[in-house]
Short mmCIF file of C-alpha atoms in Angstrom, two decimals:
data_model
loop_
_atom_site.label_atom_id
_atom_site.label_comp_id
_atom_site.label_asym_id
_atom_site.label_seq_id
_atom_site.Cartn_x
_atom_site.Cartn_y
_atom_site.Cartn_z
CA MET A 1 -1.67 -16.41 11.95
CA GLU A 2 -1.98 -18.72 9.01
CA ARG A 3 -2.72 -15.89 6.60
CA ASN A 4 0.29 -13.88 7.62
CA ASN A 5 2.46 -16.94 7.26
CA MET A 6 1.15 -17.57 3.78
CA ARG A 7 1.72 -13.98 2.79
CA ARG A 8 5.25 -14.17 4.03
CA GLN A 9 5.77 -17.30 1.93
CA VAL A 10 4.40 -15.55 -1.13
CA ALA A 11 6.69 -12.59 -0.56
CA LEU A 12 9.68 -14.91 -0.18
CA MET A 13 8.75 -16.82 -3.30
CA ARG A 14 8.45 -13.59 -5.21
CA GLN A 15 11.74 -12.28 -3.91
CA SER A 16 13.60 -15.44 -4.90
CA LEU A 17 12.30 -15.22 -8.45
CA PHE A 18 14.18 -11.95 -8.69
CA THR A 19 17.29 -12.82 -6.72
CA GLN A 20 17.71 -16.08 -8.63
CA GLY A 21 17.51 -14.15 -11.89
CA TYR A 22 14.31 -15.64 -13.30
CA LEU A 23 12.58 -12.28 -13.48
CA ASP A 24 13.72 -8.73 -14.05
CA GLU A 25 12.39 -5.20 -13.55
CA GLN A 26 9.83 -5.59 -16.32
CA PHE A 27 7.86 -8.00 -14.12
CA VAL A 28 7.63 -5.27 -11.51
CA GLN A 29 6.21 -2.98 -14.19
CA LEU A 30 3.47 -5.55 -14.77
CA GLU A 31 2.77 -5.76 -11.04
CA GLU A 32 2.46 -2.00 -10.88
CA LEU A 33 -0.14 -2.10 -13.60
CA GLN A 34 -2.29 -4.51 -11.63
CA ASP A 35 -5.13 -2.70 -9.90
CA ASP A 36 -8.78 -2.98 -8.94
CA THR A 37 -9.96 -2.80 -12.53
CA ASN A 38 -7.46 -5.51 -13.50
CA PRO A 39 -6.84 -7.52 -10.33
CA ASN A 40 -5.34 -10.49 -12.20
CA PHE A 41 -3.37 -8.58 -14.77
CA VAL A 42 -0.02 -10.20 -14.12
CA GLU A 43 -1.38 -13.72 -14.21
CA GLU A 44 -3.34 -12.93 -17.37
CA ILE A 45 -0.23 -11.68 -19.12
CA ALA A 46 1.71 -14.75 -17.97
CA THR A 47 -1.03 -17.03 -19.27
CA LEU A 48 -1.07 -15.22 -22.59
CA TYR A 49 2.70 -15.52 -22.77
CA TYR A 50 2.70 -19.26 -22.20
CA ARG A 51 -0.08 -19.79 -24.70
CA ASP A 52 1.76 -17.79 -27.38
CA SER A 53 5.21 -19.03 -26.57
CA CYS A 54 4.28 -22.71 -26.83
CA ARG A 55 3.32 -22.03 -30.41
CA SER A 56 6.47 -20.02 -31.08
CA LEU A 57 8.69 -22.74 -29.66
CA GLN A 58 6.99 -25.35 -31.81
CA THR A 59 7.55 -23.24 -34.90
CA ILE A 60 11.22 -22.77 -34.07
CA GLU A 61 11.64 -26.46 -33.29
CA GLN A 62 10.19 -27.39 -36.66
CA ALA A 63 12.38 -24.85 -38.41
CA LEU A 64 15.46 -26.28 -36.66
CA GLU A 65 14.63 -29.73 -38.02
CA LYS A 66 14.88 -28.48 -41.58
CA THR A 67 18.39 -28.55 -42.93
CA PRO A 68 20.14 -26.60 -44.21
CA HIS A 69 19.08 -24.14 -41.56
CA ASP A 70 17.40 -20.96 -42.69
CA PHE A 71 19.14 -18.71 -40.18
CA ASN A 72 17.28 -15.65 -41.31
CA LYS A 73 13.94 -17.27 -40.60
CA LEU A 74 15.16 -18.71 -37.31
CA ASP A 75 16.42 -15.30 -36.26
CA ASN A 76 13.08 -13.70 -37.14
CA HIS A 77 11.11 -16.25 -35.16
CA MET A 78 13.43 -15.82 -32.22
CA HIS A 79 13.24 -12.05 -32.42
CA GLN A 80 9.51 -12.28 -31.85
CA PHE A 81 9.84 -14.77 -29.04
CA LYS A 82 12.54 -12.71 -27.39
CA GLY A 83 10.22 -9.71 -27.54
CA SER A 84 7.43 -11.46 -25.66
CA SER A 85 9.84 -12.88 -23.13
CA SER A 86 11.23 -9.42 -22.58
CA SER A 87 7.75 -7.93 -22.13
CA ILE A 88 6.98 -10.29 -19.31
CA GLY A 89 10.38 -9.89 -17.63
CA ALA A 90 11.57 -13.45 -18.25
CA LYS A 91 15.24 -12.72 -17.68
CA LYS A 92 16.87 -16.13 -18.16
CA VAL A 93 14.66 -17.00 -21.11
CA LYS A 94 15.54 -13.69 -22.72
CA ALA A 95 19.26 -14.37 -22.26
CA GLU A 96 18.97 -17.70 -24.06
CA CYS A 97 17.03 -16.01 -26.85
CA GLN A 98 19.84 -13.52 -27.25
CA GLN A 99 22.40 -16.34 -27.38
CA PHE A 100 20.34 -18.16 -29.98
CA ARG A 101 20.19 -15.05 -32.16
CA GLU A 102 23.94 -14.66 -31.93
CA TYR A 103 24.40 -18.23 -33.14
CA CYS A 104 21.98 -17.52 -35.99
CA ARG A 105 24.03 -14.54 -37.07
CA ALA A 106 27.17 -16.66 -36.91
CA GLY A 107 25.44 -19.38 -38.93
CA ASN A 108 26.15 -21.85 -36.16
CA GLY A 109 23.48 -24.57 -36.34
CA GLU A 110 24.97 -26.65 -33.54
CA GLY A 111 25.01 -23.65 -31.25
CA CYS A 112 21.40 -22.88 -32.13
CA MET A 113 20.24 -26.36 -31.32
CA ARG A 114 22.16 -26.51 -28.06
CA THR A 115 20.86 -23.14 -26.97
CA PHE A 116 17.34 -24.05 -27.95
CA GLN A 117 17.37 -26.97 -25.55
CA LEU A 118 18.56 -24.68 -22.75
CA LEU A 119 15.91 -22.17 -23.71
CA LYS A 120 13.12 -24.74 -23.50
CA LYS A 121 14.37 -25.77 -20.10
CA GLU A 122 14.40 -22.21 -18.77
CA HIS A 123 10.99 -21.59 -20.27
CA ALA A 124 9.53 -24.68 -18.56
CA THR A 125 11.21 -23.89 -15.24
CA LEU A 126 9.84 -20.37 -15.17
CA LYS A 127 6.38 -21.65 -16.04
CA LYS A 128 6.39 -24.02 -13.07
CA LYS A 129 7.67 -21.35 -10.73
CA LEU A 130 5.15 -18.78 -11.86
CA GLU A 131 2.27 -21.24 -11.60
CA ALA A 132 3.28 -22.11 -8.06
CA TYR A 133 3.69 -18.44 -7.21
CA PHE A 134 0.31 -17.39 -8.60
CA GLN A 135 -1.44 -20.28 -6.91
CA MET A 136 0.08 -19.45 -3.56
CA ALA A 137 -0.68 -15.76 -4.03
CA ARG A 138 -4.32 -16.57 -4.69
CA GLN A 139 -4.52 -18.73 -1.59
CA ALA A 140 -2.91 -16.10 0.58
CA GLY A 141 -5.55 -13.63 -0.52
CA PRO A 142 -5.29 -10.11 -1.87
CA ILE A 143 -2.29 -8.25 -0.59
CA GLU A 144 -1.02 -4.85 -1.50
CA THR A 145 1.65 -5.02 -4.17
CA ALA A 146 4.70 -6.44 -2.50
CA SER A 147 7.15 -3.80 -1.55
CA ARG A 148 10.43 -3.82 -3.26
CA PRO A 149 13.71 -2.21 -2.38
CA LYS A 150 13.79 1.24 -3.92
CA MET B 1 14.77 4.60 -22.81
CA GLU B 2 16.18 5.61 -26.11
CA SER B 3 13.95 8.09 -27.83
CA GLY B 4 13.91 10.78 -30.40
CA PHE B 5 11.13 13.20 -31.00
CA SER B 6 10.36 15.93 -33.44
CA SER B 7 8.86 19.20 -32.43
CA SER B 8 6.16 19.45 -35.08
CA SER B 9 2.60 18.57 -34.11
CA MET B 10 3.45 19.38 -30.49
CA GLY B 11 0.43 20.34 -28.51
CA PHE B 12 -1.80 18.29 -30.78
CA MET B 13 -3.29 16.54 -27.79
CA GLU B 14 -3.75 19.63 -25.69
CA ASN B 15 -7.22 20.06 -24.28
CA VAL B 16 -8.06 16.46 -24.99
CA GLU B 17 -9.14 14.91 -21.70
CA GLN B 18 -9.28 11.35 -22.84
CA PRO B 19 -7.17 10.99 -25.98
CA HIS B 20 -8.14 8.15 -28.26
CA VAL B 21 -5.11 6.07 -29.11
CA LEU B 22 -4.84 3.40 -31.78
CA ALA B 23 -2.22 0.86 -30.69
CA VAL B 24 -0.86 -1.48 -33.35
CA ASP B 25 1.19 -4.58 -32.52
CA ASP B 26 1.23 -8.16 -33.78
CA SER B 27 2.13 -9.49 -30.32
CA ASP B 28 -0.87 -10.35 -28.10
CA ILE B 29 1.12 -9.65 -24.98
CA ASP B 30 2.45 -6.32 -26.13
CA ARG B 31 -1.02 -5.23 -27.22
CA LYS B 32 -2.44 -6.06 -23.83
CA LEU B 33 0.44 -4.31 -22.13
CA ILE B 34 0.30 -1.11 -24.16
CA GLU B 35 -3.45 -0.98 -23.76
CA LYS B 36 -3.18 -1.12 -19.97
CA LEU B 37 -0.35 1.38 -19.90
CA LEU B 38 -2.35 3.85 -21.99
CA LYS B 39 -5.58 3.32 -20.05
CA ASN B 40 -3.71 4.06 -16.84
CA PHE B 41 -2.95 7.44 -18.34
CA SER B 42 -6.59 8.14 -19.12
CA CYS B 43 -6.47 7.21 -22.77
CA LYS B 44 -9.24 5.53 -24.67
CA VAL B 45 -7.60 2.66 -26.55
CA THR B 46 -8.34 0.73 -29.71
CA THR B 47 -5.91 -2.03 -30.64
CA ALA B 48 -5.09 -3.50 -34.03
CA GLU B 49 -2.98 -6.57 -34.70
CA ASN B 50 -1.50 -5.40 -37.99
CA GLY B 51 -1.09 -2.42 -40.31
CA ALA B 52 -3.95 -3.39 -42.60
CA ARG B 53 -6.45 -3.49 -39.72
CA ALA B 54 -5.05 -0.21 -38.44
CA LEU B 55 -5.58 1.47 -41.80
CA GLU B 56 -9.09 0.07 -41.97
CA PHE B 57 -9.87 1.52 -38.59
CA LEU B 58 -8.49 4.87 -39.62
CA GLY B 59 -10.66 4.84 -42.71
CA LEU B 60 -7.66 4.51 -45.00
CA GLY B 61 -8.09 0.89 -45.95
CA ASP B 62 -9.18 -0.74 -49.16
CA HIS B 63 -12.75 0.27 -48.52
CA PRO B 64 -12.28 3.79 -47.28
CA ASN B 65 -14.89 4.98 -44.90
CA HIS B 66 -14.90 8.28 -43.14
CA CYS B 67 -16.37 7.16 -39.84
CA ASN B 68 -13.20 7.13 -37.78
CA ILE B 69 -11.46 10.11 -39.27
CA SER B 70 -10.19 12.61 -36.71
CA LYS B 71 -11.45 10.50 -33.83
CA VAL B 72 -7.96 9.17 -33.21
CA ASN B 73 -5.54 11.48 -31.42
CA LEU B 74 -2.48 9.25 -31.61
CA VAL B 75 -1.26 6.12 -33.34
CA ILE B 76 1.35 4.05 -31.57
CA THR B 77 2.76 1.18 -33.56
CA ASP B 78 5.33 -1.57 -33.35
CA TYR B 79 8.01 -1.39 -36.02
CA CYS B 80 8.52 -5.09 -36.79
CA MET B 81 5.27 -6.56 -37.97
CA PRO B 82 4.64 -9.15 -40.66
CA GLY B 83 3.03 -7.78 -43.81
CA MET B 84 3.15 -4.05 -43.31
CA THR B 85 5.86 -2.73 -41.01
CA GLY B 86 5.27 0.14 -38.60
CA TYR B 87 7.37 2.29 -40.88
CA GLU B 88 5.15 1.52 -43.86
CA LEU B 89 2.08 2.23 -41.77
CA LEU B 90 3.61 5.54 -40.72
CA LYS B 91 4.20 6.44 -44.36
CA LYS B 92 0.66 5.63 -45.35
CA ILE B 93 -0.71 7.78 -42.55
CA LYS B 94 1.55 10.70 -43.40
CA GLU B 95 0.64 10.40 -47.08
CA SER B 96 -3.05 10.68 -46.42
CA SER B 97 -4.57 14.10 -46.60
CA VAL B 98 -7.01 13.46 -43.75
CA MET B 99 -4.74 11.61 -41.31
CA LYS B 100 -1.34 13.18 -41.81
CA GLU B 101 -1.62 15.47 -38.78
CA VAL B 102 -2.17 12.57 -36.40
CA PRO B 103 1.01 11.96 -34.38
CA VAL B 104 2.51 8.54 -34.88
CA VAL B 105 4.84 6.92 -32.35
CA ILE B 106 7.00 3.95 -33.27
CA MET B 107 7.98 1.21 -30.81
CA SER B 108 10.75 -1.28 -31.30
CA SER B 109 12.71 -3.77 -29.26
CA GLU B 110 15.79 -2.95 -31.29
CA ASN B 111 17.82 0.19 -30.84
CA ILE B 112 18.99 0.82 -34.38
CA PRO B 113 19.97 4.46 -35.04
CA ASN B 114 19.25 4.19 -38.78
CA ARG B 115 15.81 2.88 -38.05
CA ILE B 116 15.12 5.66 -35.57
CA SER B 117 16.23 8.47 -37.88
CA LYS B 118 14.36 6.93 -40.80
CA CYS B 119 11.14 7.00 -38.80
CA LEU B 120 11.65 10.49 -37.49
CA GLU B 121 12.41 11.74 -40.99
CA GLU B 122 9.20 10.20 -42.21
CA GLY B 123 7.35 12.21 -39.56
CA ALA B 124 7.16 9.95 -36.52
CA GLN B 125 6.61 11.97 -33.38
CA MET B 126 8.66 9.75 -31.15
CA PHE B 127 10.51 6.47 -31.09
CA MET B 128 10.25 4.27 -28.01
CA LEU B 129 12.30 1.26 -27.02
CA LYS B 130 10.50 -1.84 -25.82
CA PRO B 131 9.61 -3.06 -23.32
CA ILE B 132 7.52 0.05 -22.76
CA LYS B 133 7.29 1.27 -19.19
CA GLN B 134 4.94 3.61 -17.37
CA SER B 135 7.59 6.33 -17.42
CA ASP B 136 7.67 6.11 -21.24
CA ILE B 137 3.93 6.74 -21.48
CA LYS B 138 4.22 9.57 -19.00
CA GLN B 139 6.90 11.15 -21.14
CA LEU B 140 4.83 10.56 -24.26
CA ARG B 141 1.78 12.31 -22.84
CA CYS B 142 3.94 15.12 -21.59
CA HIS B 143 5.52 15.75 -24.97
CA LEU B 144 2.31 15.46 -26.91
CA MET B 145 0.50 17.74 -24.53
CA ASN B 146 3.37 20.17 -24.55
CA CYS B 147 3.58 20.21 -20.80
CA ARG B 148 6.52 21.31 -18.81
CA SER B 149 7.76 19.02 -16.07
#
């Protein structure tokens, strides 16, 4: 059946997001909060995240263009961004945030800039993957929260 | 989850079926998250995006009003916020004669022992590490309702 096939695809897509390290346990927490009163909770949070994070990334980018670097400010901006990324379970993005903060503390501007490029890449990759996942999930129709290994 | 909690004000939320919680956080995402988490545990939730708005809601702002006094059973606030930090908000609440009995819980993404003890000393009921999970809220309700599990 077409539907079953689609659902299997969705489950596989979801599983790979975890096994490939894009998402962590926090994403599962979000899924568990999704229910009849909030049937699109996860997607709403993801949308909110991408709306907010685009702004954050712009702010950080602008701050990085100002030299000498204000590492305190950069660290503060990144702290916020890391927080949101953590709340949504964006594992790889969070790791780059952490790296960036370490470079800030070391006063390493080069390191910050390099890491920032990696961070933007991870951020964009996750966005594409999540969009594809949500779209497919919608097409496959409502399904009980995907089971996960206990 | 790293947490500390004091034993005063325990049982404050006993006999309250649907506790009214004021959740304060400058992050849109975290506000939405904490709201859902609390609602799932039968709480009525009001959110505020900063300390000033929170104080206003509590009737402790620049234009004090007494409409919302004692309607709030719990304040849960992020520590790092621009303007007024969660710690400063906690202090203002504990300094007020009308609101000082309301339990205040602090959330933070950073596990800094000094920060935790500072908040507990100032009268915070509990300190919770972000990202907040369902089990954290369960524990919170349990402690505040003095239940045994």
